[in-house]
Tab-separated table of C-alpha atoms and ligand atoms in Angstrom:
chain	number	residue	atom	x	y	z
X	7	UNK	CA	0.000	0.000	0.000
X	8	UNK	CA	1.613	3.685	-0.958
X	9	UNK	CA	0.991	6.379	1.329
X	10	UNK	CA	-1.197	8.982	-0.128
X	11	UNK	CA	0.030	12.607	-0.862
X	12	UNK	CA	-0.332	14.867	2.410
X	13	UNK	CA	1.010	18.196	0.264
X	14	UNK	CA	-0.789	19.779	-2.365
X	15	UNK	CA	-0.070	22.152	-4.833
X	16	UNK	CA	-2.544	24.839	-5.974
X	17	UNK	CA	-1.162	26.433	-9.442
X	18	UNK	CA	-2.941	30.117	-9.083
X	19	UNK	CA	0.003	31.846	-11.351
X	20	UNK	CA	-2.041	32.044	-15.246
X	21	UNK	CA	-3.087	34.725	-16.650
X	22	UNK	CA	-6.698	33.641	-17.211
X	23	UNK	CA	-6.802	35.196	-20.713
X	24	UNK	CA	-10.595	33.445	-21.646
X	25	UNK	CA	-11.620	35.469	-18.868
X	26	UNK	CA	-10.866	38.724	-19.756
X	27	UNK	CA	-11.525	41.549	-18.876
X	28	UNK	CA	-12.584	40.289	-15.130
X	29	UNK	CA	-9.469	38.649	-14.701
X	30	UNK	CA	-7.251	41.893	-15.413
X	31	UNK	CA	-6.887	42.615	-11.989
X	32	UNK	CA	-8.209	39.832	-10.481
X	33	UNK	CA	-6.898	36.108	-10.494
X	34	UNK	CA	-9.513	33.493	-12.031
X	35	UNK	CA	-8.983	31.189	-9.075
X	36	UNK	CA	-11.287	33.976	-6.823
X	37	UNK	CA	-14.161	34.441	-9.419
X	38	UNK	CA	-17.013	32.842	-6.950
X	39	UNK	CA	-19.082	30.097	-7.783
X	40	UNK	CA	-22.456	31.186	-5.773
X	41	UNK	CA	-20.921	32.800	-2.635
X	42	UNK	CA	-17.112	30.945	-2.508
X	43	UNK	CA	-14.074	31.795	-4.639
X	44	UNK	CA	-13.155	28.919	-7.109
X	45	UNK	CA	-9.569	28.630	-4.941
X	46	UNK	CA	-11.831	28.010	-1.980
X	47	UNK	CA	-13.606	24.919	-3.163
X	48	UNK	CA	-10.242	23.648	-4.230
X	49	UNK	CA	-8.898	24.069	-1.150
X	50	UNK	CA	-11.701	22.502	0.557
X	51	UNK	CA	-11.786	19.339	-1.793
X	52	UNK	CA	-8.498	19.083	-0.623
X	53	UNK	CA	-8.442	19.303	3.229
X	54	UNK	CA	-11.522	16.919	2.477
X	55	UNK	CA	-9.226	14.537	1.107
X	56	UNK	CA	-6.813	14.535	3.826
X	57	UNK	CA	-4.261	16.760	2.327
X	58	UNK	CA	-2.481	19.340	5.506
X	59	UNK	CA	-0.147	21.204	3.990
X	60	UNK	CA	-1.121	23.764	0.950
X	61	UNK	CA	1.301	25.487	-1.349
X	62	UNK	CA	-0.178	27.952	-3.838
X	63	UNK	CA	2.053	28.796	-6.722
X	64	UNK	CA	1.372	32.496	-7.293
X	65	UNK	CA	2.470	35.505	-9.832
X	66	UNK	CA	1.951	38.943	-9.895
X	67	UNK	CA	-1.581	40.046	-8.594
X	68	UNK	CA	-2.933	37.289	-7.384
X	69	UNK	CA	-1.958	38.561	-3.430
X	70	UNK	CA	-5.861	38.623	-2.857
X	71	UNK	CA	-5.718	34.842	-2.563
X	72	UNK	CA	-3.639	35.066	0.257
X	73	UNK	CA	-5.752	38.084	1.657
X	74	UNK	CA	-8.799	35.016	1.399
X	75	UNK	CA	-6.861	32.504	3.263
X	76	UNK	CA	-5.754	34.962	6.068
X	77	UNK	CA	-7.447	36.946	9.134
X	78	UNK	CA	-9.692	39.793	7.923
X	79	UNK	CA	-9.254	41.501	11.149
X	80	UNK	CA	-11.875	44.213	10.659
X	81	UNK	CA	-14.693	41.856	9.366
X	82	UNK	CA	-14.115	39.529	12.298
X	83	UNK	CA	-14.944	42.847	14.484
X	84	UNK	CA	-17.485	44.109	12.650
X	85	UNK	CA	-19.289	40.002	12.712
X	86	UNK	CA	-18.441	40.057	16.160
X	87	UNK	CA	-19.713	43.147	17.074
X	88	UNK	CA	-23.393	42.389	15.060
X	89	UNK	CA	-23.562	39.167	16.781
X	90	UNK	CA	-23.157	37.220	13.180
X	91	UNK	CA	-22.215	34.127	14.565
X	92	UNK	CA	-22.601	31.872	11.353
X	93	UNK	CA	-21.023	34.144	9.236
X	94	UNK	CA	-17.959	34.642	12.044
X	95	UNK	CA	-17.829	30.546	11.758
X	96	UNK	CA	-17.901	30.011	8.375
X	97	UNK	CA	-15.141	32.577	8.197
X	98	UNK	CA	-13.098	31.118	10.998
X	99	UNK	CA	-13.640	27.487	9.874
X	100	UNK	CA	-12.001	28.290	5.801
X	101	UNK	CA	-8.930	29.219	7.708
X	102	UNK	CA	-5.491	26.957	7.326
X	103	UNK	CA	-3.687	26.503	10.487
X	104	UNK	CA	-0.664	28.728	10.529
X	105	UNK	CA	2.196	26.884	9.074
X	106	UNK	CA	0.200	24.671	6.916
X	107	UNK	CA	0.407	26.991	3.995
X	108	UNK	CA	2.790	28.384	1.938
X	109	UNK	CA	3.016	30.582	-0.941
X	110	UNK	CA	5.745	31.086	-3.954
X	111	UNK	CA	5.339	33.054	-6.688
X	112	UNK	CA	6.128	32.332	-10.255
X	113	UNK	CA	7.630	35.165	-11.699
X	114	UNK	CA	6.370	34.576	-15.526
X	115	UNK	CA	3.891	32.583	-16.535
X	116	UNK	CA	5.481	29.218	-18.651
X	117	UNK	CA	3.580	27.204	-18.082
X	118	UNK	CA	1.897	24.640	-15.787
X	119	UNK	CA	4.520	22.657	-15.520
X	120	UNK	CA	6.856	25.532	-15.043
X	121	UNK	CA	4.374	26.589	-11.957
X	122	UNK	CA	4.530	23.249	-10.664
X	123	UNK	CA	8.638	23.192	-10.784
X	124	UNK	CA	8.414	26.019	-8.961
X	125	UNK	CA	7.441	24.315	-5.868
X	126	UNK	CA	9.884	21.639	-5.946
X	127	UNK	CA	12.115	22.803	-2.700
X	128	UNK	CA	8.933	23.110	-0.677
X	129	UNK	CA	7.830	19.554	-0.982
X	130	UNK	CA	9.428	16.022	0.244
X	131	UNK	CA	10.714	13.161	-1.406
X	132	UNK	CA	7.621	11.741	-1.615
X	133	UNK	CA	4.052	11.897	-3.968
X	134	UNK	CA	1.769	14.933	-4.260
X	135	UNK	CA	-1.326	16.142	-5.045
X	136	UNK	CA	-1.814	18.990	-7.932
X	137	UNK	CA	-5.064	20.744	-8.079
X	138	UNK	CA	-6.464	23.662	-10.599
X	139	UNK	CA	-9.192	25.404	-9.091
X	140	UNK	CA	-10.740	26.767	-12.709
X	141	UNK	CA	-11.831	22.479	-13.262
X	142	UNK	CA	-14.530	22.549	-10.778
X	143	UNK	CA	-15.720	19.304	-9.864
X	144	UNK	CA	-19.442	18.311	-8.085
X	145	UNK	CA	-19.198	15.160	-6.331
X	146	UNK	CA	-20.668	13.109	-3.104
X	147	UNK	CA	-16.744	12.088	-2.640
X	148	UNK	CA	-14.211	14.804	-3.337
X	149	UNK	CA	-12.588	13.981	-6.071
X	150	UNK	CA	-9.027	13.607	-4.709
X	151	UNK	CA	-10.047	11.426	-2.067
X	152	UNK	CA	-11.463	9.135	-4.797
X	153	UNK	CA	-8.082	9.466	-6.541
X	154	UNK	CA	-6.211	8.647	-3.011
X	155	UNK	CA	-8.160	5.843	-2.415
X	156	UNK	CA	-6.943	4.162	-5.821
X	157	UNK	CA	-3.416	5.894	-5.381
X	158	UNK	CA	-2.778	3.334	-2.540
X	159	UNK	CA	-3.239	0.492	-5.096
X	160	UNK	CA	-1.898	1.490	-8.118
X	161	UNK	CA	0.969	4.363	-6.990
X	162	UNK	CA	2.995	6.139	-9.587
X	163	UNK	CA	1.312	9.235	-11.224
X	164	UNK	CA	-2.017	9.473	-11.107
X	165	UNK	CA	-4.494	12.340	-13.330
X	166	UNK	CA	-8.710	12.653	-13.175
X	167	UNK	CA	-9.895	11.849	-16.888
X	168	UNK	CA	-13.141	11.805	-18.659
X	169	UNK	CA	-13.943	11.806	-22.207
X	170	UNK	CA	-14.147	14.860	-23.929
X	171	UNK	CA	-15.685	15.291	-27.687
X	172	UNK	CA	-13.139	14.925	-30.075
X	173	UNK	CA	-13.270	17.851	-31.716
X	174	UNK	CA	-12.510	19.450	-27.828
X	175	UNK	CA	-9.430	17.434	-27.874
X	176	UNK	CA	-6.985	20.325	-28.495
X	177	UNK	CA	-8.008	21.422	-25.429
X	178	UNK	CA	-6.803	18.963	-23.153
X	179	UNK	CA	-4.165	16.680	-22.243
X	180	UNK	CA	-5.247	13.075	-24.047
X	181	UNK	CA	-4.189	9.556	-23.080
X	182	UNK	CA	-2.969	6.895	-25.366
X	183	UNK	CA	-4.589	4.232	-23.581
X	184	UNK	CA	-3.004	0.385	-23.262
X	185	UNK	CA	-5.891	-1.391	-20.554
X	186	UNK	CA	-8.488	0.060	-18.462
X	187	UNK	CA	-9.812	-1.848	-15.167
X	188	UNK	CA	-12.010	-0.580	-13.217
X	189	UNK	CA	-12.158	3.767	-12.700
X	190	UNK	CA	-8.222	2.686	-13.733
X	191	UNK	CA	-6.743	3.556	-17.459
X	192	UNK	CA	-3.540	2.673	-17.901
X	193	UNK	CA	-1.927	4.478	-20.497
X	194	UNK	CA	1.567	4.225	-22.592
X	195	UNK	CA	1.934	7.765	-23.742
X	196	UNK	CA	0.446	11.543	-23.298
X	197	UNK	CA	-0.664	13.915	-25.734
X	198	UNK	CA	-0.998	18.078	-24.929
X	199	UNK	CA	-3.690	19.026	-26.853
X	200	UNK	CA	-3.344	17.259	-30.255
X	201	UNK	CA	-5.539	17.788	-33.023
X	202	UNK	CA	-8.676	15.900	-33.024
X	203	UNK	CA	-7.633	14.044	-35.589
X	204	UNK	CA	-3.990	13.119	-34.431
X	205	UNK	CA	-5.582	12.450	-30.802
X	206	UNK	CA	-4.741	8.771	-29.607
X	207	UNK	CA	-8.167	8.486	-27.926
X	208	UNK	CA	-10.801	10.839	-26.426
X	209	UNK	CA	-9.641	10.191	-22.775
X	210	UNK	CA	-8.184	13.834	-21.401
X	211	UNK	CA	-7.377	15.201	-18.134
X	212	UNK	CA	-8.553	17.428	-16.042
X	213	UNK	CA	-7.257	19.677	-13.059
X	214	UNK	CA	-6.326	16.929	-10.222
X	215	UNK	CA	-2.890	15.334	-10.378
X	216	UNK	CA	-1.162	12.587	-8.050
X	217	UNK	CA	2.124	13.127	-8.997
X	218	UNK	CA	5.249	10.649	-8.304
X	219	UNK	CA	8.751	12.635	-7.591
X	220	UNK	CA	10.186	11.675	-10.532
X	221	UNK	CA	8.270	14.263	-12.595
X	222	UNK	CA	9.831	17.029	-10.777
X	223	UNK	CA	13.261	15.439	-12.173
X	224	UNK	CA	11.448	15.688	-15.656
X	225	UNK	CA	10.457	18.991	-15.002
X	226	UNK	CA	14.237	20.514	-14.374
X	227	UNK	CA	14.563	20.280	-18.218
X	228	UNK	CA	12.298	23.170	-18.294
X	229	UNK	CA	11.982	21.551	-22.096
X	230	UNK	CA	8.632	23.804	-23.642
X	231	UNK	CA	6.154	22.196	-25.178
X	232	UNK	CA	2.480	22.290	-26.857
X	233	UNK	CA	2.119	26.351	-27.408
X	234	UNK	CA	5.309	26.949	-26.321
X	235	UNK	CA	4.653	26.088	-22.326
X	236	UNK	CA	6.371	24.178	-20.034
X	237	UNK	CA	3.905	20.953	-20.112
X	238	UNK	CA	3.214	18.990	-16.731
X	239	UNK	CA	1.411	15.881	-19.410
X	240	UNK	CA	4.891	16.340	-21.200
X	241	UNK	CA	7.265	15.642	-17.620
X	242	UNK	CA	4.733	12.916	-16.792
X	243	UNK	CA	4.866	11.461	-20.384
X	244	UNK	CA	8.445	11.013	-20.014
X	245	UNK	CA	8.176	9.074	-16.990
X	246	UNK	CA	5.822	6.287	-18.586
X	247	UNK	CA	7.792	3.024	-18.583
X	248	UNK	CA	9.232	3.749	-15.251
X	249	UNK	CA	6.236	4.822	-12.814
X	250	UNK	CA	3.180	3.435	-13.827
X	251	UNK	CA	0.738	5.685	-14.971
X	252	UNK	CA	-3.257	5.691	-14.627
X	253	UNK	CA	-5.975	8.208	-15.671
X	254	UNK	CA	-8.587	7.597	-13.011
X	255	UNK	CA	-12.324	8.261	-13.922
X	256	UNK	CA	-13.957	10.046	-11.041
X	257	UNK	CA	-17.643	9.946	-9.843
X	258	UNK	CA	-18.435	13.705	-10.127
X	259	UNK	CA	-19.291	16.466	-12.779
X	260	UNK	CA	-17.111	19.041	-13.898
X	261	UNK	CA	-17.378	22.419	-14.782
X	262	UNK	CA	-14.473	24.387	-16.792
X	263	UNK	CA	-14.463	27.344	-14.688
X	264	UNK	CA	-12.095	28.677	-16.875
X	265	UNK	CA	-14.179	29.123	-19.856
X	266	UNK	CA	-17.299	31.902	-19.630
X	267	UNK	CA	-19.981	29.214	-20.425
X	268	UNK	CA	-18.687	26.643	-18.050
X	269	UNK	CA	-18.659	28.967	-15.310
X	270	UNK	CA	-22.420	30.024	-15.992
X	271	UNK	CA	-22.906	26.451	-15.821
X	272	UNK	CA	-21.279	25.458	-12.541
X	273	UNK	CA	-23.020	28.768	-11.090
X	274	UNK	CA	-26.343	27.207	-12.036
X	275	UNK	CA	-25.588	24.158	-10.807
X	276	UNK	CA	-23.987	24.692	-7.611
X	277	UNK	CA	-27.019	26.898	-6.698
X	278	UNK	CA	-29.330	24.406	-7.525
X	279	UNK	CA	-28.065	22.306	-5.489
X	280	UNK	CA	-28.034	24.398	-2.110
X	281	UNK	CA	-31.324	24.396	0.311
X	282	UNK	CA	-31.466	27.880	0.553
X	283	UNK	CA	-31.371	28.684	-3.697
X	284	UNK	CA	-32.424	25.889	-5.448
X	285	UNK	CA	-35.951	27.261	-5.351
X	286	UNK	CA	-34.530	30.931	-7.027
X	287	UNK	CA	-32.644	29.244	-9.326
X	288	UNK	CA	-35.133	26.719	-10.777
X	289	UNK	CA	-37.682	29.754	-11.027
X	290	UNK	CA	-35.078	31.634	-13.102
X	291	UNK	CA	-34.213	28.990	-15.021
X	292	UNK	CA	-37.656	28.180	-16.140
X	293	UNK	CA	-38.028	31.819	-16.933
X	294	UNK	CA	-35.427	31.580	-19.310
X	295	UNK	CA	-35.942	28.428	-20.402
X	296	UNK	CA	-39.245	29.604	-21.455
X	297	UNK	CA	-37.695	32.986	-23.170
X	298	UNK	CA	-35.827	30.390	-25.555
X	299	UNK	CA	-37.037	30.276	-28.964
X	300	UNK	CA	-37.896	26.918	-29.965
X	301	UNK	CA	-35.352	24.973	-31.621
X	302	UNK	CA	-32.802	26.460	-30.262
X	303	UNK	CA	-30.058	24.108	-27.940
X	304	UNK	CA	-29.542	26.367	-24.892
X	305	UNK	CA	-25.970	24.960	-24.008
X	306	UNK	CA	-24.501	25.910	-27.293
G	402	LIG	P1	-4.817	27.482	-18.092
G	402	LIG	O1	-4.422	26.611	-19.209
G	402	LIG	O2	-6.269	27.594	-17.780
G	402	LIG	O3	-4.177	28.920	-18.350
G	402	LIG	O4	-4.030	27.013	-16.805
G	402	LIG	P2	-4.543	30.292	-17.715
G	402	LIG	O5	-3.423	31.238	-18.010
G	402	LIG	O6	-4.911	30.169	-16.268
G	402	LIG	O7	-5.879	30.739	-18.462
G	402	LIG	P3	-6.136	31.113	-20.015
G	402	LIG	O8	-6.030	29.841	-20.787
G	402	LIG	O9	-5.141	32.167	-20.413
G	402	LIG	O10	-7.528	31.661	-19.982
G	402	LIG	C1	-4.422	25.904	-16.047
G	402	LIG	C2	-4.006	26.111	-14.611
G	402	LIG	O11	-2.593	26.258	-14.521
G	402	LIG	C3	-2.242	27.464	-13.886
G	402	LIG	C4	-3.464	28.351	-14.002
G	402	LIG	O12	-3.502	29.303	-12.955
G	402	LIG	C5	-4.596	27.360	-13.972
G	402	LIG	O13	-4.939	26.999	-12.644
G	402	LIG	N1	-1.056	28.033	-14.540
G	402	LIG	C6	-0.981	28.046	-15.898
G	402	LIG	C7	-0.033	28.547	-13.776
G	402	LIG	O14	-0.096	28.539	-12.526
G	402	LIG	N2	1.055	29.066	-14.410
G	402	LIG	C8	1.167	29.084	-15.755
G	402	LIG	O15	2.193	29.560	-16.260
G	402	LIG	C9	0.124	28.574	-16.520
């Protein structure tokens, strides 16, 4: 049995171009979803998961993430003072211990990989977790822990698939699959974003990584890839053959918070499931589902 990752890494350094204008001077990762910033939830399937310590890879402007995760002495006074006990709790209760986080900045944005790297003398000799907070992912069992639970098993490096169309996959990393068992494909090569047509299957991955520490020795070639980045698929893909590695295919939905019309979707969703909106939201979206002229496919 391997011991599952207790460190995760939360890559919050991209420029979040799709997203433009709000993300000029704001990072994606704290556009909320309902009422909670996208970094939040990440954070939260995390600590869910079991992970304690929390390094987010940062860049310039992007401090407000750390404002999030920190004391915000004058609201706590202000709750306090107005007797706002739930809202004092659910502040207190997002909070990391002190010491459990830390946060390093990436000075220019190369890449995911590159972000990852970048936290290589904060971590152990040992496995751990990678997380994206724009893939936002709905599920009875956070999605890590799912992956955790079959890390123990299978060990090496570890990514959440699902299929994708295949004219989407140039947006995603894509396996080359060998033998699937179970939630477990095991694949002989990687793929950043080919062509639909060059794409070895339909099988991509999405934001959650269990990552063996060989990568990181991968990643000190700082070799560029697909549209010029530094590639994490491309530092895994070249440790195939010596770490096992398995796409795992989570119970969950995602939403691509880092595309407009995924966003709009997770917001919908995420408020239709919570007691105190669902009500709102299904009114509004009958409203609107009504507006639609017929015909028409509402998710295109
Ligand atoms: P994306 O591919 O979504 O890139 O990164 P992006 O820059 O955030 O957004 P777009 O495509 O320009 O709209 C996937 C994840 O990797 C992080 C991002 O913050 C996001 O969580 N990332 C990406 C970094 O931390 N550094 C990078 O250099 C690139």
């Amino acid at each position: 049995m391997r011991r599952p990752p207790r460190t995760a890494i939360f890559p919050v350094g991209g420029l979040g171009t799709r997203f433009l204008p709000a993300t000029k001077a704001m990072p994606k990762e704290m556009l909320p979803v309902v009422d909670k910033p996208l970094i939040q939830y990440a954070v939260e399937e995390a600590r869910a998961s079991g992970i304690e310590e929390f390094i987010f890879v940062t860049g310039r402007g992007k401090s407000s993430i750390e404002d999030h995760f920190d004391h915000g002495a004058e609201l706590t006074e202000v709750l306090s003072a107005r007797g706002k006990e739930t809202e004092l709790r659910a502040s207190r209760d997002m909070m990391l211990e002190p010491g459990q986080v830390a946060y390093i900045r990436q000075q220019d944005p190369l890449g995911l990989g590159h972000a990852v790297w970048c936290a290589r003398r904060l971590i152990r000799d040992e496995a751990v977790a990678v997380l994206l907070a724009d893939d936002l992912i709905m599920a009875k069992e956070p999605c890590l822990k799912q992956m955790m639970d079959a890390y123990r098993v299978a060990g090496g490096n570890m990514a959440a698939v699902m299929d994708v169309p295949r004219a989407e996959t140039n947006r995603y990393g894509i396996l080359d699959v060998v033998g699937e068992e179970g939630k477990l494909a095991a694949a002989k090569g990687l793929v950043e974003k080919p062509a639909p047509e060059d794409a070895p299957s339909t099988l991509s991955i999405i934001g959650r990584y269990i990552l063996d520490p060989l990568v990181f020795t991968e990643l000190d070639r700082q070799e560029a890839g697909a549209g010029g980045e530094i590639q994490l698929t491309d530092a895994i893909a070249r440790t195939i053959g010596r770490v096992p590695f398995h796409g795992f295919r989570f119970d969950g939905r995602r939403f691509d918070c880092g595309s407009k019309a995924g966003f709009l979707e997770a917001n919908i969703a995420f408020a239709l499931d919570r007691d105190d909106l669902a009500q709102a939201m299904t009114d509004i979206v009958r409203r609107y589902a009504k507006a639609l002229p017929p015909g028409k496919d509402a998710a295109s």
